[in-house]
Amino acid sequence: AQKVTQAQTEISVVEKEDVTLDCVYETRDTTYYLFWYKQPPSGELVFLIRRNSFDEQNEISGRYSWNFQKSTSSFNFTITASQVVDSAVYFCALSPTGGFKTIFGAGTRLFVKA
Amino acid sequence: GAGVSQSPSNKVTEKGKDVELRCDPISGHTALYWYRQRLGQGLEFLIYFQGNSAPDKSGLPSDRFSAERTGESVSTLTIQRTQQEDSAVYLCASSLVPAATNEKLFFGSGTQLSVL
């Protein structure tokens, strides 16, 4: 069975704080892809990152960084110096290599207050 | 089009009525997906189209749900005899190449369905 767990339902921070969104996944597949998507108040999900299970290098993109640890089945997402525009629901997702069904976690709602 | 377009954006219907939700994917995208998002919950996979074919319909909640795609473009999700538990946002997504390459998905803004 495949499953994505985002234990944090809601997080509230003050602008400029760093925040980490947790994602833990379960899969029996040896190769797979992991994703993060952002859903702003407008409702349209926006792709943030895709990571192949073979690539455990951490990635940084501006204020965003991702920590993939296969040993703990985690793919955590950190926003540095958060801004009000970061307020959104963030989804972690899993897709087996060669498969078509992307499985999403329940999402973490992030509130960034000015 | 420039992005995935869904219509209507909002639909209010009475219990027992049928509804049709439409999705226009990005031009040239061969793969199309439908997801359901209940209030405060994650995305629930419903169905996937590769071209006009749906290899897997196992995510459809019941036989009241059906979907079709024509011309490798527009897709329609139909819910017959709607029930209150069908109330949710229905999201459509498309991707450029067959899903086996695990391409990222491009999502529409969704249709908010409310069944009274």
Coordinates of C-alpha atoms in Angstrom, one line a residue, chain A residues 9 33 35 37 39 42-47 50 89 91 95-107 109, chain B residues 3-4 33 35 37 40-43 45 48 55-56 58-59 91 99-110:
Chain A
T9 CA -2.7 20.0 9.8
Y33 CA 9.0 10.1 -7.3
F35 CA 6.5 15.9 -5.2
Y37 CA 2.6 21.2 -4.6
Q39 CA -2.3 25.5 -3.2
S42 CA -7.1 30.9 -5.4
G43 CA -7.3 27.1 -5.4
E44 CA -5.0 26.1 -8.2
L45 CA -2.3 23.7 -7.2
V46 CA 1.2 24.7 -8.3
F47 CA 4.1 22.3 -8.7
R50 CA 9.9 16.6 -8.0
V89 CA -1.9 24.7 1.7
F91 CA 0.7 19.0 -0.4
S95 CA 4.1 8.5 -7.5
P96 CA 5.6 5.1 -8.3
T97 CA 8.0 5.0 -11.3
G98 CA 6.1 3.9 -14.3
G99 CA 2.8 4.4 -12.6
F100 CA 0.2 7.1 -13.2
K101 CA -1.5 7.5 -9.9
T102 CA -0.1 10.3 -7.8
I103 CA -1.0 9.9 -4.2
F104 CA -1.4 13.1 -2.1
G105 CA -1.1 13.7 1.6
A106 CA -3.9 15.6 3.4
G107 CA -2.0 18.8 3.2
R109 CA -2.2 24.7 5.9
Chain B
G3 CA -3.7 26.5 -18.5
V4 CA -6.2 23.9 -17.4
Y33 CA -6.6 13.3 -14.2
Y35 CA -9.2 14.3 -8.3
Q37 CA -10.9 17.3 -2.6
G40 CA -10.0 20.2 4.7
Q41 CA -8.8 16.9 3.2
G42 CA -6.2 15.8 0.7
L43 CA -6.7 14.9 -2.9
F45 CA -7.7 10.1 -7.1
Y48 CA -6.9 8.9 -15.2
P55 CA -6.8 2.5 -18.0
D56 CA -7.9 2.7 -14.4
S58 CA -10.9 2.1 -9.7
G59 CA -10.9 5.4 -8.0
L91 CA -9.9 19.1 -9.6
A99 CA 2.2 9.4 -16.8
A100 CA 4.8 6.6 -16.7
T101 CA 7.5 9.3 -16.8
N102 CA 6.0 10.9 -13.6
E103 CA 5.7 14.3 -15.2
K104 CA 4.5 17.1 -12.9
L105 CA 0.8 17.8 -13.0
F106 CA -0.8 21.1 -14.1
F107 CA -4.0 21.7 -12.2
G108 CA -7.2 23.7 -12.9
S109 CA -8.9 25.8 -10.3
G110 CA -11.5 23.2 -9.7

